Amino acid sequence: MDKLMQRIASDNEKNHYWLPSDVVLVAVSAGVDSMALLDVIRRLAEEGGPQVEVVHVHHHLRESADGDLKLLETYCQLHQLPCHVRHWHQSEHPNSNWEEAARHVRYQFFEEQMEERQASCLLTAHHADDQMETILMKLTRGSTLSGYSGMKAVRPFGNGRLIRPLLSYEKNELYRYCHDNGVPYQEDETNQSMAYTRNRYRHQLLPLIKQENQQASQHFQAFSQQLQDIEELLSPLLTTHFARLFQTNEDGWQLDRLLFIDETPALQRLVLTYFFETIGPKESIFISKKHLLTVLAFIQSDLAQGELNLGGLQLKKRYNVIYFHRGSAENEKEHKKMPIYKELKLNQWLELEINGKIGLFLFSNGDLERAELNQVSFVFKQADVQWPLMVRPWQPGDTIQLNPKQPFTKKIARLFVDRKVPKEERQRAQVVCDANGTVLWLMGYATSVLLTEASQQQMNQENNEYLMLVFENN
């Protein structure tokens, strides 16, 4: 048995990558890495290994890609291996960021095939040089603990696992295997182009590092494993703290700011990183390390209320609660629209656009006796107001007289600040005012001295001098 085969077979026995009865998918591009992996797994299968099937994506990005597919199909026909191909036609290509789009197409196809073929795992041909490149790029660009640790040898994927059996093997070993065993492969000419970041690391940095130490790739892999071990130990701790600090709500997540800032700076960074790495992808939220620090500064700031927009992620600080949700500036503007500006007419209900209805009625004790539990009622003298009465959103500059013993009024904006009313609630707040703009009622928050809470103790007979304002919650 070939040396590479022996090592991979030994790795499988040790790590239980697959069982002889399993269906295993091998992702193959027709390059030297994936063809070496496919040939090894095929030969192991012939000696009592798993059932092997091949998955390939034709990206239609270069003319030579047709040759990749032809080589792979010829190999699979020769060895009687099922080969499943996805064509990503040029009509499907985006105008920008096509590398990320191509990756998404590949792994979506692989996941679909895993489910359809009932495969236990997907094997990819990432190797030790790929690991070095990944870690170096993460260190250069900035990342998180998980990012700095590079690629994992095994991770959950689809209905099974994604496994990288070659992660501890250098690329020159794969070239040697293919040459020694007559395994065909194609060279992707774009791998030589310095226009791509990874290629610059591959052709300029890796040779220098290996020249300094021929075992550098092993040290990178050990570094990766040490970071992954730390991650594994931290995970239960972070899960516990995350559950204590964060809660779900109908729009996303919310963070208890006081509990959060009471933690050590290290735990603050780790819990926030955990949120974006664990919860973020499920909510299609992805942010950079720079954004992470911006979010942390936003949470720690003394600003009572504020907003932070990071593309698809919106943060809102409402005193000591931080809200996280997906959204856009357009959605926020739409949310702020409050078209209600209507006249209150006697003995009629006025439907509000939010949370209920309001009515103006002649006062009678019979109405009080029939009042529903979800109704709030106030009475006032008709002579104290100028007609008509209106319902409208509150406006900057609105004031309300709260103390009957003092002629002074209080700005509604100041009242909101004193009561720590969140900005969204302020935007929805409505007032009942008369023709002079005098505010009788800031609904849900305060009544002016002109209104008196309706009760039979206050008035024992019907009196046409008085009217009754009734709010009914839906």
JSON list of N, CA and C in Angstrom, two decimals, residues 378-380 384-385 399-404 406 408-410 412 415 419 432-434 437-443 445-453 469:
[
{"chain": "A", "resi": 378, "resn": "PHE", "atom": "N", "xyz": [-61.52, 59.44, 30.66]},
{"chain": "A", "resi": 378, "resn": "PHE", "atom": "CA", "xyz": [-61.27, 60.71, 31.33]},
{"chain": "A", "resi": 378, "resn": "PHE", "atom": "C", "xyz": [-62.41, 61.67, 30.99]},
{"chain": "A", "resi": 379, "resn": "VAL", "atom": "N", "xyz": [-62.74, 62.58, 31.91]},
{"chain": "A", "resi": 379, "resn": "VAL", "atom": "CA", "xyz": [-63.78, 63.57, 31.66]},
{"chain": "A", "resi": 379, "resn": "VAL", "atom": "C", "xyz": [-63.17, 64.97, 31.69]},
{"chain": "A", "resi": 380, "resn": "PHE", "atom": "N", "xyz": [-63.80, 65.90, 30.99]},
{"chain": "A", "resi": 380, "resn": "PHE", "atom": "CA", "xyz": [-63.33, 67.28, 30.99]},
{"chain": "A", "resi": 380, "resn": "PHE", "atom": "C", "xyz": [-64.50, 68.20, 30.70]},
{"chain": "A", "resi": 384, "resn": "ASP", "atom": "N", "xyz": [-63.56, 74.27, 28.71]},
{"chain": "A", "resi": 384, "resn": "ASP", "atom": "CA", "xyz": [-62.12, 74.43, 28.94]},
{"chain": "A", "resi": 384, "resn": "ASP", "atom": "C", "xyz": [-61.28, 74.25, 27.68]},
{"chain": "A", "resi": 385, "resn": "VAL", "atom": "N", "xyz": [-61.90, 73.82, 26.59]},
{"chain": "A", "resi": 385, "resn": "VAL", "atom": "CA", "xyz": [-61.12, 73.54, 25.37]},
{"chain": "A", "resi": 385, "resn": "VAL", "atom": "C", "xyz": [-61.69, 74.30, 24.19]},
{"chain": "A", "resi": 399, "resn": "THR", "atom": "N", "xyz": [-46.07, 70.90, 24.60]},
{"chain": "A", "resi": 399, "resn": "THR", "atom": "CA", "xyz": [-45.96, 70.96, 26.06]},
{"chain": "A", "resi": 399, "resn": "THR", "atom": "C", "xyz": [-47.26, 70.49, 26.68]},
{"chain": "A", "resi": 400, "resn": "ILE", "atom": "N", "xyz": [-47.20, 70.16, 27.95]},
{"chain": "A", "resi": 400, "resn": "ILE", "atom": "CA", "xyz": [-48.38, 69.70, 28.66]},
{"chain": "A", "resi": 400, "resn": "ILE", "atom": "C", "xyz": [-48.32, 70.20, 30.10]},
{"chain": "A", "resi": 401, "resn": "GLN", "atom": "N", "xyz": [-49.47, 70.69, 30.62]},
{"chain": "A", "resi": 401, "resn": "GLN", "atom": "CA", "xyz": [-49.53, 71.16, 32.01]},
{"chain": "A", "resi": 401, "resn": "GLN", "atom": "C", "xyz": [-49.94, 70.00, 32.90]},
{"chain": "A", "resi": 402, "resn": "LEU", "atom": "N", "xyz": [-49.05, 69.65, 33.83]},
{"chain": "A", "resi": 402, "resn": "LEU", "atom": "CA", "xyz": [-49.27, 68.48, 34.66]},
{"chain": "A", "resi": 402, "resn": "LEU", "atom": "C", "xyz": [-49.70, 68.81, 36.08]},
{"chain": "A", "resi": 403, "resn": "ASN", "atom": "N", "xyz": [-49.32, 69.98, 36.56]},
{"chain": "A", "resi": 403, "resn": "ASN", "atom": "CA", "xyz": [-49.58, 70.34, 37.95]},
{"chain": "A", "resi": 403, "resn": "ASN", "atom": "C", "xyz": [-50.66, 71.43, 38.03]},
{"chain": "A", "resi": 404, "resn": "PRO", "atom": "N", "xyz": [-51.81, 71.14, 38.62]},
{"chain": "A", "resi": 404, "resn": "PRO", "atom": "CA", "xyz": [-52.89, 72.14, 38.68]},
{"chain": "A", "resi": 404, "resn": "PRO", "atom": "C", "xyz": [-52.55, 73.34, 39.57]},
{"chain": "A", "resi": 406, "resn": "GLN", "atom": "N", "xyz": [-49.60, 74.82, 39.58]},
{"chain": "A", "resi": 406, "resn": "GLN", "atom": "CA", "xyz": [-48.59, 75.65, 38.94]},
{"chain": "A", "resi": 406, "resn": "GLN", "atom": "C", "xyz": [-48.98, 75.90, 37.49]},
{"chain": "A", "resi": 408, "resn": "PHE", "atom": "N", "xyz": [-47.06, 76.36, 35.05]},
{"chain": "A", "resi": 408, "resn": "PHE", "atom": "CA", "xyz": [-46.00, 75.98, 34.13]},
{"chain": "A", "resi": 408, "resn": "PHE", "atom": "C", "xyz": [-46.35, 74.70, 33.35]},
{"chain": "A", "resi": 409, "resn": "THR", "atom": "N", "xyz": [-45.81, 74.64, 32.15]},
{"chain": "A", "resi": 409, "resn": "THR", "atom": "CA", "xyz": [-45.98, 73.43, 31.34]},
{"chain": "A", "resi": 409, "resn": "THR", "atom": "C", "xyz": [-44.64, 72.72, 31.21]},
{"chain": "A", "resi": 410, "resn": "LYS", "atom": "N", "xyz": [-44.70, 71.47, 30.82]},
{"chain": "A", "resi": 410, "resn": "LYS", "atom": "CA", "xyz": [-43.48, 70.67, 30.63]},
{"chain": "A", "resi": 410, "resn": "LYS", "atom": "C", "xyz": [-43.40, 70.21, 29.19]},
{"chain": "A", "resi": 412, "resn": "ILE", "atom": "N", "xyz": [-42.93, 67.85, 26.24]},
{"chain": "A", "resi": 412, "resn": "ILE", "atom": "CA", "xyz": [-43.13, 66.41, 26.10]},
{"chain": "A", "resi": 412, "resn": "ILE", "atom": "C", "xyz": [-41.81, 65.71, 25.83]},
{"chain": "A", "resi": 415, "resn": "LEU", "atom": "N", "xyz": [-40.24, 65.13, 29.06]},
{"chain": "A", "resi": 415, "resn": "LEU", "atom": "CA", "xyz": [-40.95, 64.07, 29.78]},
{"chain": "A", "resi": 415, "resn": "LEU", "atom": "C", "xyz": [-40.46, 62.69, 29.32]},
{"chain": "A", "resi": 419, "resn": "ARG", "atom": "N", "xyz": [-38.51, 59.90, 31.66]},
{"chain": "A", "resi": 419, "resn": "ARG", "atom": "CA", "xyz": [-39.08, 58.57, 31.87]},
{"chain": "A", "resi": 419, "resn": "ARG", "atom": "C", "xyz": [-38.34, 57.48, 31.07]},
{"chain": "A", "resi": 432, "resn": "VAL", "atom": "N", "xyz": [-53.85, 63.99, 22.19]},
{"chain": "A", "resi": 432, "resn": "VAL", "atom": "CA", "xyz": [-55.16, 64.61, 21.93]},
{"chain": "A", "resi": 432, "resn": "VAL", "atom": "C", "xyz": [-54.99, 66.08, 22.27]},
{"chain": "A", "resi": 433, "resn": "CYS", "atom": "N", "xyz": [-55.28, 66.94, 21.30]},
{"chain": "A", "resi": 433, "resn": "CYS", "atom": "CA", "xyz": [-55.12, 68.38, 21.53]},
{"chain": "A", "resi": 433, "resn": "CYS", "atom": "C", "xyz": [-56.35, 69.12, 21.00]},
{"chain": "A", "resi": 434, "resn": "ASP", "atom": "N", "xyz": [-56.49, 70.38, 21.44]},
{"chain": "A", "resi": 434, "resn": "ASP", "atom": "CA", "xyz": [-57.62, 71.17, 20.96]},
{"chain": "A", "resi": 434, "resn": "ASP", "atom": "C", "xyz": [-57.17, 72.05, 19.79]},
{"chain": "A", "resi": 437, "resn": "GLY", "atom": "N", "xyz": [-53.94, 73.85, 19.93]},
{"chain": "A", "resi": 437, "resn": "GLY", "atom": "CA", "xyz": [-52.73, 73.05, 20.09]},
{"chain": "A", "resi": 437, "resn": "GLY", "atom": "C", "xyz": [-52.45, 72.65, 21.53]},
{"chain": "A", "resi": 438, "resn": "THR", "atom": "N", "xyz": [-53.36, 73.01, 22.46]},
{"chain": "A", "resi": 438, "resn": "THR", "atom": "CA", "xyz": [-53.17, 72.63, 23.85]},
{"chain": "A", "resi": 438, "resn": "THR", "atom": "C", "xyz": [-53.32, 71.12, 24.00]},
{"chain": "A", "resi": 439, "resn": "VAL", "atom": "N", "xyz": [-52.31, 70.48, 24.58]},
{"chain": "A", "resi": 439, "resn": "VAL", "atom": "CA", "xyz": [-52.33, 69.02, 24.71]},
{"chain": "A", "resi": 439, "resn": "VAL", "atom": "C", "xyz": [-53.14, 68.63, 25.94]},
{"chain": "A", "resi": 440, "resn": "LEU", "atom": "N", "xyz": [-54.19, 67.85, 25.70]},
{"chain": "A", "resi": 440, "resn": "LEU", "atom": "CA", "xyz": [-55.00, 67.33, 26.81]},
{"chain": "A", "resi": 440, "resn": "LEU", "atom": "C", "xyz": [-54.44, 66.00, 27.32]},
{"chain": "A", "resi": 441, "resn": "TRP", "atom": "N", "xyz": [-53.93, 65.22, 26.39]},
{"chain": "A", "resi": 441, "resn": "TRP", "atom": "CA", "xyz": [-53.57, 63.84, 26.75]},
{"chain": "A", "resi": 441, "resn": "TRP", "atom": "C", "xyz": [-52.42, 63.37, 25.86]},
{"chain": "A", "resi": 442, "resn": "LEU", "atom": "N", "xyz": [-51.34, 62.99, 26.49]},
{"chain": "A", "resi": 442, "resn": "LEU", "atom": "CA", "xyz": [-50.26, 62.27, 25.81]},
{"chain": "A", "resi": 442, "resn": "LEU", "atom": "C", "xyz": [-50.54, 60.80, 26.07]},
{"chain": "A", "resi": 443, "resn": "MET", "atom": "N", "xyz": [-51.18, 60.16, 25.10]},
{"chain": "A", "resi": 443, "resn": "MET", "atom": "CA", "xyz": [-51.78, 58.85, 25.35]},
{"chain": "A", "resi": 443, "resn": "MET", "atom": "C", "xyz": [-50.73, 57.81, 25.77]},
{"chain": "A", "resi": 445, "resn": "TYR", "atom": "N", "xyz": [-48.99, 58.05, 28.50]},
{"chain": "A", "resi": 445, "resn": "TYR", "atom": "CA", "xyz": [-47.91, 58.60, 29.31]},
{"chain": "A", "resi": 445, "resn": "TYR", "atom": "C", "xyz": [-48.36, 59.65, 30.33]},
{"chain": "A", "resi": 446, "resn": "ALA", "atom": "N", "xyz": [-49.19, 60.59, 29.91]},
{"chain": "A", "resi": 446, "resn": "ALA", "atom": "CA", "xyz": [-49.55, 61.68, 30.84]},
{"chain": "A", "resi": 446, "resn": "ALA", "atom": "C", "xyz": [-50.84, 62.35, 30.41]},
{"chain": "A", "resi": 447, "resn": "THR", "atom": "N", "xyz": [-51.58, 62.85, 31.42]},
{"chain": "A", "resi": 447, "resn": "THR", "atom": "CA", "xyz": [-52.78, 63.66, 31.16]},
{"chain": "A", "resi": 447, "resn": "THR", "atom": "C", "xyz": [-52.57, 65.06, 31.70]},
{"chain": "A", "resi": 448, "resn": "SER", "atom": "N", "xyz": [-53.17, 66.02, 31.03]},
{"chain": "A", "resi": 448, "resn": "SER", "atom": "CA", "xyz": [-53.05, 67.40, 31.50]},
{"chain": "A", "resi": 448, "resn": "SER", "atom": "C", "xyz": [-54.02, 67.65, 32.64]},
{"chain": "A", "resi": 449, "resn": "VAL", "atom": "N", "xyz": [-53.90, 68.81, 33.24]},
{"chain": "A", "resi": 449, "resn": "VAL", "atom": "CA", "xyz": [-54.79, 69.17, 34.35]},
{"chain": "A", "resi": 449, "resn": "VAL", "atom": "C", "xyz": [-56.23, 69.34, 33.88]},
{"chain": "A", "resi": 450, "resn": "LEU", "atom": "N", "xyz": [-56.46, 69.42, 32.57]},
{"chain": "A", "resi": 450, "resn": "LEU", "atom": "CA", "xyz": [-57.82, 69.59, 32.05]},
{"chain": "A", "resi": 450, "resn": "LEU", "atom": "C", "xyz": [-58.63, 68.30, 32.13]},
{"chain": "A", "resi": 451, "resn": "LEU", "atom": "N", "xyz": [-57.95, 67.17, 32.24]},
{"chain": "A", "resi": 451, "resn": "LEU", "atom": "CA", "xyz": [-58.64, 65.87, 32.28]},
{"chain": "A", "resi": 451, "resn": "LEU", "atom": "C", "xyz": [-58.68, 65.34, 33.70]},
{"chain": "A", "resi": 452, "resn": "THR", "atom": "N", "xyz": [-59.80, 64.70, 34.00]},
{"chain": "A", "resi": 452, "resn": "THR", "atom": "CA", "xyz": [-59.96, 64.04, 35.30]},
{"chain": "A", "resi": 452, "resn": "THR", "atom": "C", "xyz": [-60.37, 62.60, 35.04]},
{"chain": "A", "resi": 453, "resn": "GLU", "atom": "N", "xyz": [-59.76, 61.68, 35.78]},
{"chain": "A", "resi": 453, "resn": "GLU", "atom": "CA", "xyz": [-60.13, 60.28, 35.60]},
{"chain": "A", "resi": 453, "resn": "GLU", "atom": "C", "xyz": [-61.59, 60.07, 35.95]},
{"chain": "A", "resi": 469, "resn": "LEU", "atom": "N", "xyz": [-63.57, 61.26, 27.26]},
{"chain": "A", "resi": 469, "resn": "LEU", "atom": "CA", "xyz": [-62.64, 60.66, 26.31]},
{"chain": "A", "resi": 469, "resn": "LEU", "atom": "C", "xyz": [-62.42, 59.23, 26.71]}
]
